């Protein structure tokens, strides 16, 4: 029985089993991520195919703080042998952070096209919105609104059909 | 200075961050919450209202005053590309609303692909004429449990909507063979047809469908007890058939079922109350439909353990639903007995 690590999921790659990809955040930090983990991002998958040389891939839309967490998420989800229940619990902890951070995760997952992270984070936000009135949504997310009374009345009136 | 910076940050949050994030996150929200978001701020309104993919479905299921709500919604530009309208069990929707729709908002339904009028019992042929004249690209039309629809309404449907692939007329008791003729002549690409309880239909109408709608994958003939082998024999010409409901087909014989068994792609077959069937027919099914996943023999007293043995030689890997309740000719039909023959069975009861 071989004791070397299982080959990465990109079987066509000629490189050694545990290929590392370098990523650079918008604020200049560099992170390393296993190829298998990186492939969870469709954006990264496209970039990796084109370049095997190992220069860091610049990600101008993602800060170091967030990129570190994204790398953590993808690495966890690429780990073999994790059962569904543990992963779900881990995910729940991962998104147990303040609003602004969840929002950053959503924007990063959207830019990097990571379906698992996008689903997880969007569901969190959707759950926060479900069943709330517009006013409650404003309070919850601390949103300033500058609808004039006339504008507000108009928008309410034209959408009045949607509410029982 | 600090206060100013804070205010700018707050504004950036409300003006930019929130709309950007909501645009991505809100796609999975139910309609009511989506619309609530529009009312939150002008920036959210502007961002979301102009993003067409959020407004492709209009869900008015079970709502009161649905006719007026429908018109209210379609008056808004963001619904100009709506693809699906769901009025299942909506109340207070009448022909006059659909006629108003035709007069004022016909442009909004050019992209409509799915229209669900299930349970909208006040709609008649007039309403169908009006709404179908606005949606030439309709692919799925469902109007279950409506006894006002007649062949005239179906005539308008086939004239206006030339690309239907899925038609549900379950419970539309006043439909006759004339409608089936119209459907057969107009929809050669039809994939799904539900004629449950359309009791005026006869072999003549069904044969038209079976000869001309060769793309059918799903055919529901539940509670059409006056049909006979004259029609059933021709089901074999539907080479793409996957789902077939013959519940209540009291005239269906083993010979006809053996013909039907030639439809090798069938995965779901409902033979509840097909009381003339014996082992012979079911064994033919076992030999012909080797990927069967769902089978009901409920109430058939003429089948024995022999047919289950035949089924297990071909379908034991695929069968997950088997209802043999009331099949007193089968001696070994406890849960344990069935699991021995069909190890992947999950559901043992289809008919109540």
Short mmCIF file of C-alpha atoms in Angstrom, two decimals:
data_model
loop_
_atom_site.label_atom_id
_atom_site.label_comp_id
_atom_site.label_asym_id
_atom_site.label_seq_id
_atom_site.Cartn_x
_atom_site.Cartn_y
_atom_site.Cartn_z
CA UNK A 1 0.00 0.00 0.00
CA UNK A 2 1.56 3.30 -1.10
CA UNK A 3 1.93 5.87 1.66
CA UNK A 4 2.18 8.89 -0.63
CA UNK A 5 -0.74 11.33 -0.68
CA UNK A 6 -3.52 10.72 -3.23
CA UNK A 7 -2.97 12.49 -6.55
CA UNK A 8 -4.68 15.86 -7.00
CA UNK A 9 -8.02 15.89 -8.72
CA UNK A 10 -6.58 17.54 -11.85
CA UNK A 11 -5.35 14.23 -13.18
CA UNK A 12 -4.21 15.76 -16.42
CA UNK A 13 -1.65 17.94 -14.64
CA UNK A 14 1.89 16.69 -15.13
CA UNK A 15 3.11 18.18 -11.84
CA UNK A 16 3.77 16.37 -8.54
CA UNK A 17 0.84 15.21 -6.37
CA UNK A 18 0.57 18.15 -3.95
CA UNK A 19 0.88 21.14 -6.24
CA UNK A 20 0.62 24.47 -4.44
CA UNK A 21 -0.85 27.56 -6.02
CA UNK A 22 0.18 31.03 -4.88
CA UNK A 23 -2.40 33.78 -4.54
CA UNK A 24 -1.83 37.48 -3.87
CA UNK A 25 -4.47 39.60 -2.16
CA UNK A 26 -5.34 43.19 -3.01
CA UNK A 27 -3.17 44.41 -0.13
CA UNK A 28 -0.10 42.46 -1.21
CA UNK A 29 -0.25 39.39 1.05
CA UNK A 30 0.64 36.04 -0.48
CA UNK A 31 -1.13 32.78 0.34
CA UNK A 32 -0.48 29.23 -0.72
CA UNK A 33 -3.29 26.84 -1.47
CA UNK A 34 -3.30 23.21 -2.61
CA UNK A 35 -4.36 22.76 -6.20
CA UNK A 36 -7.24 20.50 -5.19
CA UNK A 37 -8.59 23.21 -2.91
CA UNK A 38 -8.04 25.94 -5.51
CA UNK A 39 -10.05 24.03 -8.07
CA UNK A 40 -13.20 24.72 -6.09
CA UNK A 41 -12.98 28.19 -7.56
CA UNK A 42 -13.99 28.24 -11.21
CA UNK A 43 -12.10 31.50 -11.59
CA UNK A 44 -8.89 29.97 -10.25
CA UNK A 45 -9.43 26.80 -12.26
CA UNK A 46 -9.39 28.85 -15.46
CA UNK A 47 -6.27 30.72 -14.39
CA UNK A 48 -4.39 27.60 -13.30
CA UNK A 49 -4.92 25.86 -16.63
CA UNK A 50 -3.14 28.70 -18.35
CA UNK A 51 -0.13 29.02 -16.07
CA UNK A 52 1.94 26.30 -14.45
CA UNK A 53 4.97 28.42 -13.64
CA UNK A 54 3.88 29.28 -10.11
CA UNK A 55 3.84 33.08 -10.13
CA UNK A 56 1.29 34.30 -7.62
CA UNK A 57 -2.16 34.89 -9.09
CA UNK A 58 -3.20 38.47 -8.28
CA UNK A 59 -6.70 38.87 -6.83
CA UNK A 60 -7.32 42.61 -6.73
CA UNK A 61 -10.87 42.19 -5.43
CA UNK A 62 -10.04 40.28 -2.27
CA UNK A 63 -8.22 41.56 0.82
CA UNK A 64 -5.71 39.47 2.75
CA UNK A 65 -8.04 39.13 5.71
CA UNK A 66 -10.78 37.59 3.58
CA UNK A 67 -8.50 35.60 1.29
CA UNK A 68 -7.03 33.83 4.30
CA UNK A 69 -10.50 32.63 5.26
CA UNK A 70 -11.41 31.67 1.71
CA UNK A 71 -8.27 29.54 1.51
CA UNK A 72 -9.24 27.96 4.82
CA UNK A 73 -12.74 27.19 3.51
CA UNK A 74 -11.58 25.67 0.25
CA UNK A 75 -8.91 23.61 1.97
CA UNK A 76 -11.43 22.21 4.43
CA UNK A 77 -13.84 21.35 1.64
CA UNK A 78 -11.09 19.59 -0.34
CA UNK A 79 -10.12 17.42 2.63
CA UNK A 80 -10.94 13.76 2.01
CA UNK A 81 -12.87 11.70 4.52
CA UNK A 82 -14.85 14.45 6.28
CA UNK A 83 -18.40 13.31 7.01
CA UNK A 84 -21.37 15.49 6.07
CA UNK A 85 -22.40 16.26 9.62
CA UNK A 86 -18.95 17.49 10.69
CA UNK A 87 -18.62 19.58 7.57
CA UNK A 88 -22.01 21.19 8.16
CA UNK A 89 -21.04 22.01 11.72
CA UNK A 90 -17.73 23.43 10.55
CA UNK A 91 -19.55 25.53 7.93
CA UNK A 92 -21.94 26.87 10.56
CA UNK A 93 -19.01 28.01 12.66
CA UNK A 94 -17.31 29.50 9.62
CA UNK A 95 -20.22 31.85 8.94
CA UNK A 96 -20.78 32.68 12.59
CA UNK A 97 -19.17 36.10 12.08
CA UNK A 98 -20.34 39.69 11.84
CA UNK A 99 -22.49 40.92 8.95
CA UNK A 100 -19.80 42.84 7.15
CA UNK A 101 -17.57 39.76 7.08
CA UNK A 102 -20.34 37.55 5.68
CA UNK A 103 -20.85 40.18 3.01
CA UNK A 104 -17.13 40.12 2.17
CA UNK A 105 -17.34 36.33 1.88
CA UNK A 106 -20.26 36.66 -0.54
CA UNK A 107 -18.43 39.13 -2.74
CA UNK A 108 -15.28 36.99 -2.72
CA UNK A 109 -17.18 33.76 -3.42
CA UNK A 110 -19.01 35.50 -6.26
CA UNK A 111 -15.81 36.87 -7.79
CA UNK A 112 -13.94 33.59 -7.38
CA UNK A 113 -16.99 31.51 -8.40
CA UNK A 114 -16.95 29.11 -5.46
CA UNK A 115 -20.44 27.56 -5.47
CA UNK A 116 -20.20 25.91 -2.02
CA UNK A 117 -19.12 29.10 -0.28
CA UNK A 118 -21.59 31.20 -2.24
CA UNK A 119 -24.50 28.95 -1.33
CA UNK A 120 -23.51 28.85 2.33
CA UNK A 121 -23.14 32.59 2.72
CA UNK A 122 -26.13 33.56 0.59
CA UNK A 123 -28.34 31.26 2.62
CA UNK A 124 -27.18 33.02 5.78
CA UNK A 125 -28.19 36.40 4.38
CA UNK A 126 -31.43 35.06 2.91
CA UNK A 127 -32.37 33.69 6.34
CA UNK A 128 -31.76 37.13 7.82
CA UNK A 129 -34.14 38.74 5.32
CA UNK A 130 -36.96 36.17 5.21
CA UNK A 131 -40.20 37.35 6.76
CA UNK A 132 -39.00 40.84 7.65
CA UNK A 133 -40.78 44.03 6.68
CA UNK A 134 -38.79 46.66 4.77
CA UNK A 135 -38.41 48.63 7.97
CA UNK A 136 -37.10 45.63 9.88
CA UNK A 137 -34.64 44.93 7.07
CA UNK A 138 -33.40 48.51 7.26
CA UNK A 139 -32.85 48.26 11.00
CA UNK A 140 -31.23 44.84 10.87
CA UNK A 141 -28.69 45.77 8.23
CA UNK A 142 -28.32 49.37 9.34
CA UNK A 143 -29.33 50.73 5.94
CA UNK A 144 -29.91 54.41 5.41
CA UNK A 145 -32.78 55.13 3.10
CA UNK A 146 -33.41 58.42 1.38
CA UNK A 147 -36.72 57.71 -0.25
CA UNK A 148 -38.75 60.89 -0.15
CA UNK A 149 -42.23 60.33 1.29
CA UNK A 150 -43.70 60.61 -2.21
CA UNK A 151 -41.20 58.14 -3.71
CA UNK A 152 -41.75 55.73 -0.87
CA UNK A 153 -45.51 55.94 -1.27
CA UNK A 154 -45.22 55.35 -5.02
CA UNK A 155 -43.00 52.28 -4.63
CA UNK A 156 -45.29 50.85 -1.97
CA UNK A 157 -48.37 51.45 -4.06
CA UNK A 158 -47.03 49.83 -7.20
CA UNK A 159 -45.90 46.74 -5.26
CA UNK A 160 -48.89 46.48 -3.02
CA UNK A 161 -50.11 43.43 -5.01
CA UNK A 162 -47.25 41.31 -3.64
CA UNK A 163 -48.41 41.45 -0.03
CA UNK A 164 -51.41 39.66 1.45
CA UNK B 1 -13.85 65.17 10.65
CA UNK B 2 -14.30 61.74 12.15
CA UNK B 3 -18.07 62.16 12.02
CA UNK B 4 -17.85 63.01 8.31
CA UNK B 5 -15.70 59.97 7.59
CA UNK B 6 -18.14 57.80 9.48
CA UNK B 7 -21.04 59.23 7.53
CA UNK B 8 -19.29 58.54 4.22
CA UNK B 9 -18.65 54.99 5.33
CA UNK B 10 -22.27 54.55 6.34
CA UNK B 11 -23.41 55.86 3.00
CA UNK B 12 -21.03 53.59 1.11
CA UNK B 13 -22.50 50.69 3.07
CA UNK B 14 -26.07 51.63 2.13
CA UNK B 15 -25.41 52.86 -1.38
CA UNK B 16 -22.92 50.32 -2.64
CA UNK B 17 -22.18 47.37 -0.40
CA UNK B 18 -25.77 46.47 0.44
CA UNK B 19 -27.05 46.59 -3.17
CA UNK B 20 -24.02 44.66 -4.46
CA UNK B 21 -24.44 41.90 -1.89
CA UNK B 22 -28.23 41.74 -2.06
CA UNK B 23 -28.15 41.42 -5.81
CA UNK B 24 -26.12 38.24 -5.38
CA UNK B 25 -27.83 36.85 -2.29
CA UNK B 26 -31.48 37.54 -2.94
CA UNK B 27 -32.03 35.26 -5.94
CA UNK B 28 -33.10 32.46 -3.64
CA UNK B 29 -35.62 34.52 -1.68
CA UNK B 30 -39.37 33.98 -2.05
CA UNK B 31 -41.19 36.69 -3.96
CA UNK B 32 -42.59 38.51 -0.97
CA UNK B 33 -39.17 39.04 0.55
CA UNK B 34 -37.70 40.07 -2.80
CA UNK B 35 -40.32 42.76 -3.13
CA UNK B 36 -39.74 43.85 0.48
CA UNK B 37 -36.12 44.50 -0.47
CA UNK B 38 -37.28 46.87 -3.19
CA UNK B 39 -38.98 48.97 -0.57
CA UNK B 40 -35.91 49.28 1.64
CA UNK B 41 -33.94 51.99 -0.15
CA UNK B 42 -33.80 53.76 -3.49
CA UNK B 43 -30.38 52.23 -4.25
CA UNK B 44 -31.64 48.74 -3.58
CA UNK B 45 -34.70 49.48 -5.65
CA UNK B 46 -32.66 50.71 -8.56
CA UNK B 47 -30.20 47.81 -8.41
CA UNK B 48 -32.72 45.02 -8.01
CA UNK B 49 -35.57 46.31 -10.20
CA UNK B 50 -33.25 46.58 -13.17
CA UNK B 51 -31.84 43.06 -12.80
CA UNK B 52 -34.20 41.01 -15.01
CA UNK B 53 -33.19 37.55 -13.85
CA UNK B 54 -34.75 38.25 -10.43
CA UNK B 55 -38.16 38.82 -11.95
CA UNK B 56 -38.73 35.87 -14.20
CA UNK B 57 -41.34 34.23 -12.00
CA UNK B 58 -44.65 35.67 -10.81
CA UNK B 59 -45.96 33.62 -7.90
CA UNK B 60 -49.58 34.29 -6.97
CA UNK B 61 -50.40 30.81 -5.69
CA UNK B 62 -53.38 30.67 -3.35
CA UNK B 63 -53.62 34.45 -3.12
CA UNK B 64 -56.97 36.19 -2.85
CA UNK B 65 -57.88 38.92 -5.33
CA UNK B 66 -55.40 37.28 -7.71
CA UNK B 67 -56.79 38.79 -10.92
CA UNK B 68 -56.10 42.32 -9.77
CA UNK B 69 -52.74 41.35 -8.31
CA UNK B 70 -51.77 39.85 -11.65
CA UNK B 71 -52.62 43.05 -13.48
CA UNK B 72 -50.80 45.13 -10.85
CA UNK B 73 -47.64 43.09 -11.24
CA UNK B 74 -47.66 43.03 -15.03
CA UNK B 75 -48.02 46.81 -15.15
CA UNK B 76 -44.44 47.02 -13.83
CA UNK B 77 -41.58 47.11 -16.34
CA UNK B 78 -39.47 44.67 -14.38
CA UNK B 79 -41.87 41.84 -15.31
CA UNK B 80 -41.58 42.39 -19.07
CA UNK B 81 -39.54 39.22 -19.46
CA UNK B 82 -41.49 37.03 -17.08
CA UNK B 83 -41.10 33.34 -17.90
CA UNK B 84 -43.40 31.66 -15.44
CA UNK B 85 -46.75 32.68 -13.95
CA UNK B 86 -48.15 30.51 -11.19
CA UNK B 87 -51.81 31.01 -10.25
CA UNK B 88 -52.40 27.57 -8.75
CA UNK B 89 -55.46 27.75 -6.49
CA UNK B 90 -55.45 31.51 -6.72
CA UNK B 91 -58.83 33.04 -5.94
CA UNK B 92 -60.84 35.76 -7.68
CA UNK B 93 -59.24 35.37 -11.07
CA UNK B 94 -61.73 35.53 -13.90
CA UNK B 95 -61.94 35.84 -17.66
CA UNK B 96 -62.27 39.61 -17.39
CA UNK B 97 -58.81 39.86 -15.83
CA UNK B 98 -57.27 37.85 -18.62
CA UNK B 99 -59.11 40.01 -21.14
CA UNK B 100 -57.69 43.15 -19.52
CA UNK B 101 -54.30 41.52 -19.70
CA UNK B 102 -54.74 41.01 -23.41
CA UNK B 103 -55.81 44.62 -23.89
CA UNK B 104 -53.13 46.31 -21.80
CA UNK B 105 -50.17 44.05 -21.11
CA UNK B 106 -49.89 41.66 -24.02
CA UNK B 107 -46.29 42.76 -24.66
CA UNK B 108 -45.25 41.52 -21.23
CA UNK B 109 -46.02 37.91 -21.95
CA UNK B 110 -43.89 37.44 -25.04
CA UNK B 111 -41.30 35.49 -23.06
CA UNK B 112 -43.77 33.47 -21.02
CA UNK B 113 -42.98 29.77 -21.08
CA UNK B 114 -45.03 28.36 -18.21
CA UNK B 115 -48.60 29.19 -17.21
CA UNK B 116 -50.20 27.42 -14.27
CA UNK B 117 -53.97 27.95 -13.93
CA UNK B 118 -54.55 24.86 -11.79
CA UNK B 119 -57.73 25.19 -9.80
CA UNK B 120 -58.73 28.53 -11.36
CA UNK B 121 -62.26 27.34 -11.74
CA UNK B 122 -63.79 30.60 -12.92
CA UNK B 123 -61.67 30.75 -16.05
CA UNK B 124 -63.49 29.65 -19.21
CA UNK B 125 -62.69 29.33 -22.90
CA UNK B 126 -62.86 33.13 -23.21
CA UNK B 127 -60.11 33.64 -20.66
CA UNK B 128 -57.96 31.00 -22.28
CA UNK B 129 -58.41 32.64 -25.66
CA UNK B 130 -57.35 35.98 -24.21
CA UNK B 131 -54.28 34.87 -22.31
CA UNK B 132 -52.95 32.45 -24.91
CA UNK B 133 -53.14 35.13 -27.57
CA UNK B 134 -50.42 36.96 -25.63
CA UNK B 135 -47.95 34.13 -25.11
CA UNK B 136 -46.84 32.62 -28.41
CA UNK B 137 -43.79 31.02 -26.77
CA UNK B 138 -45.66 29.05 -24.16
CA UNK B 139 -44.20 25.63 -23.49
CA UNK B 140 -46.03 24.43 -20.38
CA UNK B 141 -49.75 24.90 -19.81
CA UNK B 142 -51.59 23.49 -16.83
CA UNK B 143 -55.27 24.01 -16.00
CA UNK B 144 -56.18 21.19 -13.70
CA UNK B 145 -59.67 20.78 -12.26
CA UNK B 146 -61.47 23.22 -14.52
CA UNK B 147 -64.82 22.04 -15.82
CA UNK B 148 -65.57 25.14 -17.88
CA UNK B 149 -62.81 24.51 -20.40
CA UNK B 150 -64.15 22.92 -23.58
CA UNK B 151 -62.74 21.95 -26.94
CA UNK B 152 -63.13 25.60 -27.94
CA UNK B 153 -60.59 26.69 -25.36
CA UNK B 154 -58.17 24.02 -26.54
CA UNK B 155 -58.65 25.23 -30.12
CA UNK B 156 -57.50 28.70 -29.07
CA UNK B 157 -54.57 27.18 -27.22
CA UNK B 158 -53.28 25.21 -30.20
CA UNK B 159 -53.75 28.15 -32.55
CA UNK B 160 -51.93 30.64 -30.34
CA UNK B 161 -49.24 28.54 -28.69
CA UNK B 162 -47.48 26.45 -31.30
CA UNK B 163 -44.59 25.19 -29.13
CA UNK B 164 -46.19 23.41 -26.21
CA UNK B 165 -44.29 20.48 -24.72
CA UNK B 166 -46.27 19.93 -21.53
CA UNK B 167 -50.07 19.98 -21.22
CA UNK B 168 -52.04 19.20 -18.06
CA UNK B 169 -55.81 18.89 -18.47
CA UNK B 170 -56.35 16.74 -15.41
CA UNK B 171 -59.97 17.02 -14.24
CA UNK B 172 -61.15 19.04 -17.24
CA UNK B 173 -64.18 16.83 -17.60
CA UNK B 174 -65.69 18.54 -20.61
CA UNK B 175 -62.80 17.93 -22.98
CA UNK B 176 -63.68 15.52 -25.79
CA UNK B 177 -61.82 13.59 -28.48
CA UNK B 178 -61.95 16.78 -30.57
CA UNK B 179 -59.39 18.34 -28.26
CA UNK B 180 -57.12 15.32 -28.55
CA UNK B 181 -57.33 15.58 -32.32
CA UNK B 182 -56.30 19.23 -32.13
CA UNK B 183 -53.44 18.44 -29.74
CA UNK B 184 -52.24 15.53 -31.87
CA UNK B 185 -52.24 17.63 -35.03
CA UNK B 186 -50.50 20.61 -33.45
CA UNK B 187 -48.00 19.23 -30.97
CA UNK B 188 -45.81 16.54 -32.49
CA UNK B 189 -43.07 17.45 -30.00
CA UNK B 190 -45.30 17.09 -26.94
CA UNK B 191 -43.42 15.46 -24.06
CA UNK B 192 -45.94 15.36 -21.26
CA UNK B 193 -49.73 14.94 -21.32
CA UNK B 194 -52.08 14.54 -18.36
CA UNK B 195 -55.67 13.52 -19.12
CA UNK B 196 -56.68 12.34 -15.65
CA UNK B 197 -60.47 12.09 -15.28
CA UNK B 198 -61.26 13.56 -18.72
CA UNK B 199 -64.09 11.06 -18.84
CA UNK B 200 -65.51 12.00 -22.24
CA UNK B 201 -62.38 10.79 -24.02
CA UNK B 202 -62.54 7.56 -26.01
CA UNK B 203 -60.11 5.26 -27.82
CA UNK B 204 -60.55 7.35 -30.96
CA UNK B 205 -59.05 10.49 -29.46
CA UNK B 206 -56.26 8.69 -27.63
CA UNK B 207 -55.19 6.84 -30.77
CA UNK B 208 -54.64 10.18 -32.50
CA UNK B 209 -52.29 11.19 -29.71
CA UNK B 210 -50.45 7.88 -29.78
CA UNK B 211 -49.90 8.03 -33.54
CA UNK B 212 -48.78 11.63 -33.73
CA UNK B 213 -47.14 12.63 -30.44
CA UNK B 214 -44.22 10.28 -30.69
CA UNK B 215 -42.00 12.34 -28.38
CA UNK B 216 -44.21 11.71 -25.35
CA UNK B 217 -42.26 10.82 -22.23
CA UNK B 218 -45.06 11.12 -19.71
CA UNK B 219 -48.67 10.04 -20.23
CA UNK B 220 -51.32 10.09 -17.51
CA UNK B 221 -54.59 8.25 -18.18
CA UNK B 222 -55.70 7.95 -14.56
CA UNK B 223 -59.41 7.20 -14.12
CA UNK B 224 -60.24 6.85 -17.83
CA UNK B 225 -62.04 3.59 -17.39
CA UNK B 226 -63.82 3.48 -20.74
CA UNK B 227 -60.63 3.15 -22.76
CA UNK B 228 -59.89 -0.28 -24.25
CA UNK B 229 -57.10 -2.33 -25.82
CA UNK B 230 -57.89 -0.62 -29.13
CA UNK B 231 -56.06 2.36 -27.77
CA UNK B 232 -53.76 0.72 -25.20
CA UNK B 233 -52.13 -1.47 -27.86
CA UNK B 234 -50.78 1.62 -29.55
CA UNK B 235 -48.96 2.95 -26.52
CA UNK B 236 -46.10 0.79 -27.77
CA UNK B 237 -45.38 3.37 -30.48
CA UNK B 238 -44.19 5.84 -27.83
CA UNK B 239 -40.57 4.79 -27.82
CA UNK B 240 -39.51 7.58 -25.45
CA UNK B 241 -42.12 6.86 -22.81
CA UNK B 242 -40.83 6.95 -19.24
CA UNK B 243 -43.89 7.58 -17.05
CA UNK B 244 -47.23 5.87 -17.64
CA UNK B 245 -50.24 6.06 -15.36
CA UNK B 246 -53.01 3.56 -16.13
CA UNK B 247 -54.69 3.60 -12.74
CA UNK B 248 -58.26 2.38 -13.15
CA UNK B 249 -57.75 0.89 -16.63
CA UNK B 250 -60.28 -1.85 -15.97
CA UNK B 251 -60.36 -3.01 -19.61
CA UNK B 252 -56.59 -3.36 -19.98
CA UNK B 253 -55.72 -6.95 -20.96
CA UNK B 254 -52.47 -8.92 -20.62
CA UNK B 255 -52.03 -8.75 -24.38
CA UNK B 256 -52.21 -4.98 -24.44
CA UNK B 257 -49.87 -4.75 -21.45
CA UNK B 258 -47.43 -7.01 -23.30
CA UNK B 259 -47.48 -4.48 -26.15
CA UNK B 260 -46.91 -1.64 -23.73
CA UNK B 261 -43.94 -3.56 -22.34
CA UNK B 262 -42.13 -2.81 -25.60
CA UNK B 263 -41.61 0.74 -24.28
CA UNK B 264 -38.20 -0.17 -22.92
CA UNK B 265 -37.48 3.19 -21.30
CA UNK B 266 -40.41 3.13 -18.91
CA UNK B 267 -39.28 3.81 -15.33
CA UNK B 268 -42.65 4.39 -13.67
CA UNK B 269 -45.78 2.32 -14.30
CA UNK B 270 -49.03 2.59 -12.37
CA UNK B 271 -51.34 -0.40 -12.85
CA UNK B 272 -53.50 0.22 -9.78
CA UNK B 273 -56.94 -1.42 -10.24
CA UNK B 274 -56.04 -2.87 -13.64
CA UNK B 275 -58.15 -5.82 -12.58
CA UNK B 276 -57.87 -7.94 -15.73
CA UNK B 277 -54.10 -8.23 -15.49
CA UNK B 278 -52.47 -11.53 -14.56
CA UNK B 279 -48.89 -12.81 -14.31
CA UNK B 280 -48.66 -12.93 -18.10
CA UNK B 281 -48.83 -9.15 -18.50
CA UNK B 282 -46.53 -8.33 -15.60
CA UNK B 283 -43.95 -10.87 -16.74
CA UNK B 284 -43.94 -9.16 -20.14
CA UNK B 285 -43.30 -5.85 -18.34
CA UNK B 286 -40.44 -7.45 -16.44
CA UNK B 287 -38.88 -8.58 -19.71
CA UNK B 288 -39.42 -5.30 -21.54
CA UNK B 289 -38.97 -2.55 -18.98
CA UNK B 290 -35.69 -3.48 -17.38
CA UNK B 291 -35.05 -0.09 -15.74
CA UNK B 292 -38.32 0.02 -13.82
CA UNK B 293 -38.12 2.10 -10.64
CA UNK B 294 -41.80 2.51 -9.70
CA UNK B 295 -44.57 -0.08 -10.04
CA UNK B 296 -48.03 -0.33 -8.57
CA UNK B 297 -50.10 -3.50 -8.84
CA UNK B 298 -52.48 -2.35 -6.11
CA UNK B 299 -55.78 -4.21 -6.13
CA UNK B 300 -54.84 -6.74 -8.84
CA UNK B 301 -55.92 -10.12 -7.52
CA UNK B 302 -54.88 -12.12 -10.59
CA UNK B 303 -51.10 -11.79 -10.08
CA UNK B 304 -49.01 -14.26 -8.06
CA UNK B 305 -45.49 -14.64 -6.69
CA UNK B 306 -44.40 -15.73 -10.18
CA UNK B 307 -44.59 -12.20 -11.52
CA UNK B 308 -42.50 -10.84 -8.65
CA UNK B 309 -39.84 -13.45 -9.36
CA UNK B 310 -39.78 -12.39 -13.00
CA UNK B 311 -39.49 -8.74 -12.00
CA UNK B 312 -36.65 -9.45 -9.64
CA UNK B 313 -34.55 -11.08 -12.35
CA UNK B 314 -34.48 -7.85 -14.34
CA UNK B 315 -35.44 -4.93 -12.07
CA UNK B 316 -34.02 -5.78 -8.67
CA UNK B 317 -31.33 -3.13 -8.99
CA UNK B 318 -33.62 -0.33 -10.02
CA UNK B 319 -36.98 -0.86 -8.30
CA UNK B 320 -37.44 1.53 -5.37
CA UNK B 321 -41.26 1.70 -5.18
CA UNK B 322 -43.53 -1.35 -5.29
CA UNK B 323 -47.16 -1.39 -4.20
CA UNK B 324 -48.68 -4.86 -3.97
CA UNK B 325 -51.29 -4.08 -1.36
CA UNK B 326 -54.49 -6.00 -2.00
CA UNK B 327 -52.68 -8.45 -4.32
CA UNK B 328 -54.06 -11.46 -2.51
CA UNK B 329 -52.65 -13.83 -5.14
CA UNK B 330 -49.12 -12.98 -3.95
CA UNK B 331 -48.37 -15.02 -0.86
CA UNK B 332 -45.00 -13.60 0.06
CA UNK B 333 -45.57 -9.88 0.14
CA UNK B 334 -44.47 -8.71 3.56
CA UNK B 335 -41.89 -5.97 3.71
CA UNK B 336 -39.16 -8.51 4.43
CA UNK B 337 -40.24 -10.75 1.54
CA UNK B 338 -40.20 -7.84 -0.88
CA UNK B 339 -36.83 -6.55 0.28
CA UNK B 340 -35.34 -9.99 -0.38
CA UNK B 341 -36.36 -9.71 -4.01
CA UNK B 342 -35.83 -5.98 -4.40
CA UNK B 343 -33.14 -4.82 -1.99
CA UNK B 344 -33.43 -1.11 -2.91
CA UNK B 345 -37.14 -0.75 -2.13
CA UNK B 346 -37.96 2.39 -0.14
CA UNK B 347 -41.68 2.86 -0.74
CA UNK B 348 -44.30 0.14 -0.35
CA UNK B 349 -47.48 2.11 -0.79
CA UNK B 350 -48.63 4.28 -3.64
CA UNK B 351 -52.37 4.04 -3.55
CA UNK B 352 -54.50 4.71 -0.48
#
